[in-house]
Amino acid sequence: VHGRLSLFDEYPYEQPTEAFSFEIFKQAFVAVQSCVVHFNKAPLARRFALVPLGPPLLTYSSTSKAMLQLSEDGDAVEYVADRAYVAGDILTVWCGPQPNSRLLLNYGIINDFNPYDRLTVRCELDAKDPQYAEKRQLLLSDERSSVQEFQLYRDKDPVMSDDFVPFLRLAVANQEELSAANGDFTEAISSRNEAAALHHLQDALERQLAGYKTTMAQDDDLIENAIDLRVKVATRLLRIEKAVLSRAILKIKEIYAGQPELEAFDVSSATHLPVLTFAA
């Protein structure tokens, strides 16, 4: 095509780029990507390697202690076993501290017992909040910005990042509560503030959960009966995301149950609330 450079311009006797469809490119990309190995503690120039007979013949596991590493002389890739293997055993290898969303993208797999599974919540102060400047300054004094990311965990305790609720307390605080907190939001400031923070988070979690096209029960049916393997794998990931959201919602309900005084505050009409968005 006129005006576009091609790798094959230098190799006129090879097939031109146009001979390869996007579908073929995707297949080739997956074949290469699935063989990429990342080495811990290796020099930056040798941090990654293509190991064609490595990952495809191994089973990635989030809990395995076995690893692939670069040899001391840097000329070979070594498999460091985590136990004695016998003929017929499945060779596993640690895939690093990656959530399932990353494992699916990198290797096309889902690990149902992945201890690193998490869901990221991006939280941003409302710039139209009358107390925005003061809140932003409080965050800057702690070397933090008005936009923060927090984690929700499927199996790990606590259920969410330790500093998530304190950030929400700051975000929903009125002028009186800001003065009372004196810059410290690690503990509850007032029942109204606590109710507003928890209600806003619960509402965001429930709206995110309701946004999925299928329920968890329908996911279980798809995982069990779907013929298309890609549908099964994608559904497993979505079900894990829903499990993370459901666990966080349950935690908030437990907090409410332990602090019945919070139910007395109607914070459904609160304004200038932080914006919460989700990413795997």
PDB file of C-alpha atoms in Angstrom:
ATOM      1  CA  VAL A   1       0.000   0.000   0.000  1.00  0.00           C
ATOM      2  CA  HIS A   2       1.380   3.396  -1.014  1.00  0.00           C
ATOM      3  CA  GLY A   3       2.933   5.332   1.848  1.00  0.00           C
ATOM      4  CA  ARG A   4       3.183   2.375   4.224  1.00  0.00           C
ATOM      5  CA  LEU A   5       6.457   0.676   5.050  1.00  0.00           C
ATOM      6  CA  SER A   6       6.559  -3.084   5.286  1.00  0.00           C
ATOM      7  CA  LEU A   7       9.069  -5.500   6.761  1.00  0.00           C
ATOM      8  CA  PHE A   8       8.858  -7.382   3.468  1.00  0.00           C
ATOM      9  CA  ASP A   9      10.100  -4.351   1.491  1.00  0.00           C
ATOM     10  CA  GLU A  10      13.584  -5.579   2.407  1.00  0.00           C
ATOM     11  CA  TYR A  11      12.712  -9.137   1.399  1.00  0.00           C
ATOM     12  CA  PRO A  12      10.998  -8.872  -1.999  1.00  0.00           C
ATOM     13  CA  TYR A  13      10.982 -12.631  -2.597  1.00  0.00           C
ATOM     14  CA  GLU A  14       8.998 -13.362   0.571  1.00  0.00           C
ATOM     15  CA  GLN A  15       5.228 -13.205   0.815  1.00  0.00           C
ATOM     16  CA  PRO A  16       4.004  -9.595   1.282  1.00  0.00           C
ATOM     17  CA  THR A  17       2.458  -8.436   4.525  1.00  0.00           C
ATOM     18  CA  GLU A  18      -0.963  -8.279   2.886  1.00  0.00           C
ATOM     19  CA  ALA A  19      -0.909 -12.078   2.497  1.00  0.00           C
ATOM     20  CA  PHE A  20      -1.381 -12.474   6.254  1.00  0.00           C
ATOM     21  CA  SER A  21      -4.800 -11.767   7.707  1.00  0.00           C
ATOM     22  CA  PHE A  22      -5.428 -10.274  11.146  1.00  0.00           C
ATOM     23  CA  GLU A  23      -6.686 -13.667  12.275  1.00  0.00           C
ATOM     24  CA  ILE A  24      -3.351 -15.257  11.348  1.00  0.00           C
ATOM     25  CA  PHE A  25      -1.541 -12.434  13.132  1.00  0.00           C
ATOM     26  CA  LYS A  26      -3.520 -13.100  16.319  1.00  0.00           C
ATOM     27  CA  GLN A  27      -2.690 -16.797  16.167  1.00  0.00           C
ATOM     28  CA  ALA A  28       1.002 -16.027  15.649  1.00  0.00           C
ATOM     29  CA  PHE A  29       0.981 -13.472  18.470  1.00  0.00           C
ATOM     30  CA  VAL A  30      -0.567 -15.973  20.887  1.00  0.00           C
ATOM     31  CA  ALA A  31       1.978 -18.614  19.879  1.00  0.00           C
ATOM     32  CA  VAL A  32       4.842 -16.218  20.649  1.00  0.00           C
ATOM     33  CA  GLN A  33       3.303 -14.670  23.771  1.00  0.00           C
ATOM     34  CA  SER A  34       2.619 -18.064  25.325  1.00  0.00           C
ATOM     35  CA  CYS A  35       6.332 -18.864  25.185  1.00  0.00           C
ATOM     36  CA  VAL A  36       7.525 -15.684  26.912  1.00  0.00           C
ATOM     37  CA  VAL A  37       9.227 -16.231  30.273  1.00  0.00           C
ATOM     38  CA  HIS A  38       9.952 -13.456  32.776  1.00  0.00           C
ATOM     39  CA  PHE A  39      12.972 -13.923  35.047  1.00  0.00           C
ATOM     40  CA  ASN A  40      13.116 -12.440  38.533  1.00  0.00           C
ATOM     41  CA  LYS A  41      16.380 -10.791  39.599  1.00  0.00           C
ATOM     42  CA  ALA A  42      17.802 -11.004  36.078  1.00  0.00           C
ATOM     43  CA  PRO A  43      19.586  -8.086  34.351  1.00  0.00           C
ATOM     44  CA  LEU A  44      17.116  -5.838  32.554  1.00  0.00           C
ATOM     45  CA  ALA A  45      18.523  -6.787  29.136  1.00  0.00           C
ATOM     46  CA  ARG A  46      17.819 -10.450  29.923  1.00  0.00           C
ATOM     47  CA  ARG A  47      14.603 -10.111  31.871  1.00  0.00           C
ATOM     48  CA  PHE A  48      12.530 -11.874  29.198  1.00  0.00           C
ATOM     49  CA  ALA A  49      13.174 -14.903  27.013  1.00  0.00           C
ATOM     50  CA  LEU A  50      11.345 -17.013  24.443  1.00  0.00           C
ATOM     51  CA  VAL A  51      11.281 -20.646  25.571  1.00  0.00           C
ATOM     52  CA  PRO A  52       9.323 -22.572  22.883  1.00  0.00           C
ATOM     53  CA  LEU A  53       9.334 -25.898  24.746  1.00  0.00           C
ATOM     54  CA  GLY A  54       8.977 -24.360  28.202  1.00  0.00           C
ATOM     55  CA  PRO A  55       5.570 -22.843  29.030  1.00  0.00           C
ATOM     56  CA  PRO A  56       3.614 -24.970  26.505  1.00  0.00           C
ATOM     57  CA  LEU A  57       4.787 -28.163  28.224  1.00  0.00           C
ATOM     58  CA  LEU A  58       4.361 -26.836  31.757  1.00  0.00           C
ATOM     59  CA  THR A  59       1.268 -26.098  33.818  1.00  0.00           C
ATOM     60  CA  TYR A  60       1.212 -22.604  35.252  1.00  0.00           C
ATOM     61  CA  SER A  61       0.194 -22.392  38.887  1.00  0.00           C
ATOM     62  CA  SER A  62      -0.218 -19.453  41.238  1.00  0.00           C
ATOM     63  CA  THR A  63       0.753 -21.642  44.200  1.00  0.00           C
ATOM     64  CA  SER A  64       3.606 -23.722  42.770  1.00  0.00           C
ATOM     65  CA  LYS A  65       7.092 -23.181  44.182  1.00  0.00           C
ATOM     66  CA  ALA A  66       8.809 -24.418  41.009  1.00  0.00           C
ATOM     67  CA  MET A  67      10.341 -21.747  38.791  1.00  0.00           C
ATOM     68  CA  LEU A  68      12.061 -21.109  35.491  1.00  0.00           C
ATOM     69  CA  GLN A  69      15.252 -19.129  35.931  1.00  0.00           C
ATOM     70  CA  LEU A  70      18.204 -17.913  33.920  1.00  0.00           C
ATOM     71  CA  SER A  71      21.362 -19.941  34.462  1.00  0.00           C
ATOM     72  CA  GLU A  72      24.339 -18.273  36.144  1.00  0.00           C
ATOM     73  CA  ASP A  73      26.229 -17.981  32.848  1.00  0.00           C
ATOM     74  CA  GLY A  74      23.111 -16.574  31.187  1.00  0.00           C
ATOM     75  CA  ASP A  75      23.177 -19.124  28.366  1.00  0.00           C
ATOM     76  CA  ALA A  76      20.333 -21.399  29.412  1.00  0.00           C
ATOM     77  CA  VAL A  77      16.920 -21.503  31.024  1.00  0.00           C
ATOM     78  CA  GLU A  78      16.708 -23.849  33.999  1.00  0.00           C
ATOM     79  CA  TYR A  79      13.688 -25.492  35.606  1.00  0.00           C
ATOM     80  CA  VAL A  80      14.006 -25.412  39.392  1.00  0.00           C
ATOM     81  CA  ALA A  81      11.749 -28.136  40.785  1.00  0.00           C
ATOM     82  CA  ASP A  82       9.872 -27.693  44.043  1.00  0.00           C
ATOM     83  CA  ARG A  83       9.741 -31.421  44.815  1.00  0.00           C
ATOM     84  CA  ALA A  84      10.777 -34.830  43.535  1.00  0.00           C
ATOM     85  CA  TYR A  85       8.889 -35.750  40.359  1.00  0.00           C
ATOM     86  CA  VAL A  86       8.149 -39.216  39.016  1.00  0.00           C
ATOM     87  CA  ALA A  87       7.122 -40.322  35.538  1.00  0.00           C
ATOM     88  CA  GLY A  88       3.619 -39.162  34.731  1.00  0.00           C
ATOM     89  CA  ASP A  89       3.598 -36.210  37.132  1.00  0.00           C
ATOM     90  CA  ILE A  90       2.408 -32.866  35.797  1.00  0.00           C
ATOM     91  CA  LEU A  91       5.216 -30.316  35.801  1.00  0.00           C
ATOM     92  CA  THR A  92       4.008 -27.065  37.322  1.00  0.00           C
ATOM     93  CA  VAL A  93       5.717 -23.689  37.439  1.00  0.00           C
ATOM     94  CA  TRP A  94       4.968 -20.478  39.319  1.00  0.00           C
ATOM     95  CA  CYS A  95       3.432 -17.834  37.071  1.00  0.00           C
ATOM     96  CA  GLY A  96       4.193 -14.919  39.374  1.00  0.00           C
ATOM     97  CA  PRO A  97       1.863 -12.762  41.488  1.00  0.00           C
ATOM     98  CA  GLN A  98      -0.634 -12.158  38.678  1.00  0.00           C
ATOM     99  CA  PRO A  99      -4.424 -11.935  38.965  1.00  0.00           C
ATOM    100  CA  ASN A 100      -6.461 -14.149  36.667  1.00  0.00           C
ATOM    101  CA  SER A 101      -7.265 -11.246  34.350  1.00  0.00           C
ATOM    102  CA  ARG A 102      -3.539 -11.005  33.599  1.00  0.00           C
ATOM    103  CA  LEU A 103      -3.089 -14.780  33.330  1.00  0.00           C
ATOM    104  CA  LEU A 104      -5.892 -14.962  30.777  1.00  0.00           C
ATOM    105  CA  LEU A 105      -4.375 -12.142  28.748  1.00  0.00           C
ATOM    106  CA  ASN A 106      -0.818 -13.498  28.861  1.00  0.00           C
ATOM    107  CA  TYR A 107      -1.318 -17.250  28.785  1.00  0.00           C
ATOM    108  CA  GLY A 108      -4.961 -17.955  28.083  1.00  0.00           C
ATOM    109  CA  ILE A 109      -5.487 -19.684  31.427  1.00  0.00           C
ATOM    110  CA  ILE A 110      -7.510 -19.225  34.611  1.00  0.00           C
ATOM    111  CA  ASN A 111      -6.376 -20.483  38.020  1.00  0.00           C
ATOM    112  CA  ASP A 112      -9.390 -21.029  40.265  1.00  0.00           C
ATOM    113  CA  PHE A 113      -7.211 -21.059  43.386  1.00  0.00           C
ATOM    114  CA  ASN A 114      -5.185 -17.948  42.590  1.00  0.00           C
ATOM    115  CA  PRO A 115      -4.278 -16.164  45.856  1.00  0.00           C
ATOM    116  CA  TYR A 116      -3.373 -13.033  43.872  1.00  0.00           C
ATOM    117  CA  ASP A 117      -6.849 -12.483  42.462  1.00  0.00           C
ATOM    118  CA  ARG A 118      -8.047  -8.942  42.971  1.00  0.00           C
ATOM    119  CA  LEU A 119     -10.227  -6.251  41.489  1.00  0.00           C
ATOM    120  CA  THR A 120      -8.947  -2.692  41.237  1.00  0.00           C
ATOM    121  CA  VAL A 121     -11.174   0.217  42.213  1.00  0.00           C
ATOM    122  CA  ARG A 122     -10.179   3.686  41.048  1.00  0.00           C
ATOM    123  CA  CYS A 123     -11.425   6.416  43.370  1.00  0.00           C
ATOM    124  CA  GLU A 124     -11.391  10.108  42.463  1.00  0.00           C
ATOM    125  CA  LEU A 125     -12.469  13.081  44.549  1.00  0.00           C
ATOM    126  CA  ASP A 126     -15.311  15.151  43.135  1.00  0.00           C
ATOM    127  CA  ALA A 127     -13.663  18.330  41.816  1.00  0.00           C
ATOM    128  CA  LYS A 128     -16.950  20.227  42.363  1.00  0.00           C
ATOM    129  CA  ASP A 129     -16.947  19.463  46.086  1.00  0.00           C
ATOM    130  CA  PRO A 130     -16.824  22.774  48.043  1.00  0.00           C
ATOM    131  CA  GLN A 131     -14.153  21.160  50.256  1.00  0.00           C
ATOM    132  CA  TYR A 132     -12.181  19.769  47.287  1.00  0.00           C
ATOM    133  CA  ALA A 133      -9.170  22.087  47.703  1.00  0.00           C
ATOM    134  CA  GLU A 134      -8.863  21.309  51.404  1.00  0.00           C
ATOM    135  CA  LYS A 135      -9.209  17.569  50.854  1.00  0.00           C
ATOM    136  CA  ARG A 136      -6.689  17.642  48.026  1.00  0.00           C
ATOM    137  CA  GLN A 137      -4.218  19.526  50.204  1.00  0.00           C
ATOM    138  CA  LEU A 138      -4.605  16.943  52.983  1.00  0.00           C
ATOM    139  CA  LEU A 139      -3.770  14.206  50.491  1.00  0.00           C
ATOM    140  CA  LEU A 140      -0.810  16.131  49.074  1.00  0.00           C
ATOM    141  CA  SER A 141       0.592  16.589  52.576  1.00  0.00           C
ATOM    142  CA  ASP A 142       0.630  12.780  52.776  1.00  0.00           C
ATOM    143  CA  GLU A 143       2.217  12.596  49.296  1.00  0.00           C
ATOM    144  CA  ARG A 144      -0.961  11.233  47.751  1.00  0.00           C
ATOM    145  CA  SER A 145      -3.093  12.472  44.875  1.00  0.00           C
ATOM    146  CA  SER A 146      -6.825  13.073  44.565  1.00  0.00           C
ATOM    147  CA  VAL A 147      -7.053   9.941  42.404  1.00  0.00           C
ATOM    148  CA  GLN A 148      -6.219   6.650  44.119  1.00  0.00           C
ATOM    149  CA  GLU A 149      -6.433   2.956  43.280  1.00  0.00           C
ATOM    150  CA  PHE A 150      -7.465   0.342  45.825  1.00  0.00           C
ATOM    151  CA  GLN A 151      -7.751  -3.436  45.718  1.00  0.00           C
ATOM    152  CA  LEU A 152     -10.591  -5.822  46.511  1.00  0.00           C
ATOM    153  CA  TYR A 153      -9.470  -9.395  47.204  1.00  0.00           C
ATOM    154  CA  ARG A 154     -11.239 -12.693  46.636  1.00  0.00           C
ATOM    155  CA  ASP A 155      -9.514 -14.791  49.305  1.00  0.00           C
ATOM    156  CA  LYS A 156      -7.024 -12.522  51.035  1.00  0.00           C
ATOM    157  CA  ASP A 157      -7.756 -10.769  54.326  1.00  0.00           C
ATOM    158  CA  PRO A 158      -8.592  -7.999  54.794  1.00  0.00           C
ATOM    159  CA  VAL A 159     -11.203  -7.940  52.037  1.00  0.00           C
ATOM    160  CA  MET A 160      -9.980  -4.583  50.698  1.00  0.00           C
ATOM    161  CA  SER A 161      -6.954  -2.304  50.878  1.00  0.00           C
ATOM    162  CA  ASP A 162      -6.432  -0.954  54.409  1.00  0.00           C
ATOM    163  CA  ASP A 163      -6.503   2.657  53.231  1.00  0.00           C
ATOM    164  CA  PHE A 164      -9.658   2.360  51.091  1.00  0.00           C
ATOM    165  CA  VAL A 165     -12.277   3.214  53.732  1.00  0.00           C
ATOM    166  CA  PRO A 166     -10.100   6.016  55.237  1.00  0.00           C
ATOM    167  CA  PHE A 167      -9.918   7.593  51.758  1.00  0.00           C
ATOM    168  CA  LEU A 168     -13.702   7.347  51.428  1.00  0.00           C
ATOM    169  CA  ARG A 169     -14.163   8.958  54.858  1.00  0.00           C
ATOM    170  CA  LEU A 170     -12.127  11.903  53.641  1.00  0.00           C
ATOM    171  CA  ALA A 171     -13.916  11.982  50.288  1.00  0.00           C
ATOM    172  CA  VAL A 172     -17.443  12.192  51.767  1.00  0.00           C
ATOM    173  CA  ALA A 173     -16.585  14.426  54.749  1.00  0.00           C
ATOM    174  CA  ASN A 174     -18.334  17.757  55.186  1.00  0.00           C
ATOM    175  CA  GLN A 175     -16.620  20.819  56.644  1.00  0.00           C
ATOM    176  CA  GLU A 176     -17.514  19.947  60.235  1.00  0.00           C
ATOM    177  CA  GLU A 177     -16.147  16.400  59.828  1.00  0.00           C
ATOM    178  CA  LEU A 178     -12.950  17.630  58.188  1.00  0.00           C
ATOM    179  CA  SER A 179     -12.306  19.873  61.181  1.00  0.00           C
ATOM    180  CA  ALA A 180     -13.100  17.085  63.655  1.00  0.00           C
ATOM    181  CA  ALA A 181     -10.804  14.590  61.911  1.00  0.00           C
ATOM    182  CA  ASN A 182      -7.803  16.926  62.083  1.00  0.00           C
ATOM    183  CA  GLY A 183      -6.210  15.104  59.166  1.00  0.00           C
ATOM    184  CA  ASP A 184      -6.641  11.597  60.613  1.00  0.00           C
ATOM    185  CA  PHE A 185      -9.185   9.377  58.842  1.00  0.00           C
ATOM    186  CA  THR A 186      -7.934   5.987  60.034  1.00  0.00           C
ATOM    187  CA  GLU A 187     -10.813   5.814  62.526  1.00  0.00           C
ATOM    188  CA  ALA A 188     -14.495   6.662  62.117  1.00  0.00           C
ATOM    189  CA  ILE A 189     -15.151  10.408  62.351  1.00  0.00           C
ATOM    190  CA  SER A 190     -18.894  10.326  62.863  1.00  0.00           C
ATOM    191  CA  SER A 191     -21.770   7.947  62.301  1.00  0.00           C
ATOM    192  CA  ARG A 192     -23.027  10.085  59.403  1.00  0.00           C
ATOM    193  CA  ASN A 193     -19.626  10.084  57.724  1.00  0.00           C
ATOM    194  CA  GLU A 194     -19.151   6.349  58.220  1.00  0.00           C
ATOM    195  CA  ALA A 195     -22.614   5.609  56.855  1.00  0.00           C
ATOM    196  CA  ALA A 196     -22.026   7.833  53.826  1.00  0.00           C
ATOM    197  CA  ALA A 197     -18.675   6.209  53.005  1.00  0.00           C
ATOM    198  CA  LEU A 198     -19.941   2.646  53.373  1.00  0.00           C
ATOM    199  CA  HIS A 199     -23.242   3.298  51.600  1.00  0.00           C
ATOM    200  CA  HIS A 200     -21.491   4.874  48.620  1.00  0.00           C
ATOM    201  CA  LEU A 201     -19.080   1.967  48.341  1.00  0.00           C
ATOM    202  CA  GLN A 202     -21.817  -0.634  48.695  1.00  0.00           C
ATOM    203  CA  ASP A 203     -23.940   1.125  46.080  1.00  0.00           C
ATOM    204  CA  ALA A 204     -21.022   1.189  43.616  1.00  0.00           C
ATOM    205  CA  LEU A 205     -20.272  -2.497  44.231  1.00  0.00           C
ATOM    206  CA  GLU A 206     -23.899  -3.531  43.766  1.00  0.00           C
ATOM    207  CA  ARG A 207     -24.257  -1.485  40.569  1.00  0.00           C
ATOM    208  CA  GLN A 208     -21.087  -3.068  39.192  1.00  0.00           C
ATOM    209  CA  LEU A 209     -22.356  -6.548  40.070  1.00  0.00           C
ATOM    210  CA  ALA A 210     -25.767  -5.851  38.530  1.00  0.00           C
ATOM    211  CA  GLY A 211     -24.073  -4.735  35.305  1.00  0.00           C
ATOM    212  CA  TYR A 212     -23.054  -8.263  34.329  1.00  0.00           C
ATOM    213  CA  LYS A 213     -25.296  -9.969  31.777  1.00  0.00           C
ATOM    214  CA  THR A 214     -25.394 -13.262  33.684  1.00  0.00           C
ATOM    215  CA  THR A 215     -25.820 -14.293  37.298  1.00  0.00           C
ATOM    216  CA  MET A 216     -23.326 -16.473  39.144  1.00  0.00           C
ATOM    217  CA  ALA A 217     -25.772 -19.394  38.901  1.00  0.00           C
ATOM    218  CA  GLN A 218     -25.937 -18.932  35.123  1.00  0.00           C
ATOM    219  CA  ASP A 219     -22.139 -18.776  35.043  1.00  0.00           C
ATOM    220  CA  ASP A 220     -21.950 -22.120  36.830  1.00  0.00           C
ATOM    221  CA  ASP A 221     -24.226 -23.615  34.176  1.00  0.00           C
ATOM    222  CA  LEU A 222     -22.105 -22.198  31.341  1.00  0.00           C
ATOM    223  CA  ILE A 223     -18.882 -23.446  32.908  1.00  0.00           C
ATOM    224  CA  GLU A 224     -20.410 -26.888  33.260  1.00  0.00           C
ATOM    225  CA  ASN A 225     -22.152 -27.192  29.897  1.00  0.00           C
ATOM    226  CA  ALA A 226     -20.705 -24.752  27.354  1.00  0.00           C
ATOM    227  CA  ILE A 227     -19.063 -26.451  24.375  1.00  0.00           C
ATOM    228  CA  ASP A 228     -16.823 -23.537  23.395  1.00  0.00           C
ATOM    229  CA  LEU A 229     -13.688 -23.630  25.574  1.00  0.00           C
ATOM    230  CA  ARG A 230     -13.233 -19.877  25.195  1.00  0.00           C
ATOM    231  CA  VAL A 231     -16.691 -19.310  26.647  1.00  0.00           C
ATOM    232  CA  LYS A 232     -15.837 -21.524  29.611  1.00  0.00           C
ATOM    233  CA  VAL A 233     -12.580 -19.691  30.354  1.00  0.00           C
ATOM    234  CA  ALA A 234     -14.065 -16.207  29.978  1.00  0.00           C
ATOM    235  CA  THR A 235     -17.032 -17.165  32.150  1.00  0.00           C
ATOM    236  CA  ARG A 236     -14.734 -18.467  34.881  1.00  0.00           C
ATOM    237  CA  LEU A 237     -12.976 -15.093  34.971  1.00  0.00           C
ATOM    238  CA  LEU A 238     -16.264 -13.168  35.139  1.00  0.00           C
ATOM    239  CA  ARG A 239     -17.498 -15.420  37.919  1.00  0.00           C
ATOM    240  CA  ILE A 240     -14.334 -14.726  39.913  1.00  0.00           C
ATOM    241  CA  GLU A 241     -14.859 -10.982  39.488  1.00  0.00           C
ATOM    242  CA  LYS A 242     -18.422 -11.371  40.759  1.00  0.00           C
ATOM    243  CA  ALA A 243     -17.168 -13.389  43.734  1.00  0.00           C
ATOM    244  CA  VAL A 244     -14.776 -10.552  44.623  1.00  0.00           C
ATOM    245  CA  LEU A 245     -17.586  -7.993  44.456  1.00  0.00           C
ATOM    246  CA  SER A 246     -19.969 -10.215  46.436  1.00  0.00           C
ATOM    247  CA  ARG A 247     -17.397 -10.761  49.180  1.00  0.00           C
ATOM    248  CA  ALA A 248     -16.835  -6.997  49.540  1.00  0.00           C
ATOM    249  CA  ILE A 249     -20.595  -6.351  49.699  1.00  0.00           C
ATOM    250  CA  LEU A 250     -20.966  -9.019  52.386  1.00  0.00           C
ATOM    251  CA  LYS A 251     -18.178  -7.390  54.397  1.00  0.00           C
ATOM    252  CA  ILE A 252     -19.947  -4.025  54.332  1.00  0.00           C
ATOM    253  CA  LYS A 253     -23.203  -5.657  55.437  1.00  0.00           C
ATOM    254  CA  GLU A 254     -21.325  -7.264  58.336  1.00  0.00           C
ATOM    255  CA  ILE A 255     -20.038  -3.829  59.366  1.00  0.00           C
ATOM    256  CA  TYR A 256     -23.582  -2.454  59.288  1.00  0.00           C
ATOM    257  CA  ALA A 257     -24.800  -5.398  61.370  1.00  0.00           C
ATOM    258  CA  GLY A 258     -22.175  -4.640  63.999  1.00  0.00           C
ATOM    259  CA  GLN A 259     -22.976  -0.912  64.042  1.00  0.00           C
ATOM    260  CA  PRO A 260     -26.784  -0.618  63.888  1.00  0.00           C
ATOM    261  CA  GLU A 261     -26.579   3.131  64.589  1.00  0.00           C
ATOM    262  CA  LEU A 262     -25.393   3.620  60.993  1.00  0.00           C
ATOM    263  CA  GLU A 263     -28.806   2.558  59.689  1.00  0.00           C
ATOM    264  CA  ALA A 264     -30.342   5.678  61.222  1.00  0.00           C
ATOM    265  CA  PHE A 265     -28.670   7.941  58.659  1.00  0.00           C
ATOM    266  CA  ASP A 266     -30.283   8.416  55.253  1.00  0.00           C
ATOM    267  CA  VAL A 267     -27.305   9.186  53.048  1.00  0.00           C
ATOM    268  CA  SER A 268     -28.869   8.149  49.749  1.00  0.00           C
ATOM    269  CA  SER A 269     -29.166  11.796  48.672  1.00  0.00           C
ATOM    270  CA  ALA A 270     -25.596  12.760  49.593  1.00  0.00           C
ATOM    271  CA  THR A 271     -23.819  14.942  47.031  1.00  0.00           C
ATOM    272  CA  HIS A 272     -20.234  15.514  45.872  1.00  0.00           C
ATOM    273  CA  LEU A 273     -19.361  11.847  46.257  1.00  0.00           C
ATOM    274  CA  PRO A 274     -16.141  10.392  44.870  1.00  0.00           C
ATOM    275  CA  VAL A 275     -16.224   8.682  41.494  1.00  0.00           C
ATOM    276  CA  LEU A 276     -15.594   4.930  41.691  1.00  0.00           C
ATOM    277  CA  THR A 277     -14.615   2.902  38.600  1.00  0.00           C
ATOM    278  CA  PHE A 278     -13.582  -0.729  38.353  1.00  0.00           C
ATOM    279  CA  ALA A 279     -10.807  -2.481  36.475  1.00  0.00           C
ATOM    280  CA  ALA A 280      -9.596  -6.092  36.619  1.00  0.00           C
TER     281      ALA A 280
END
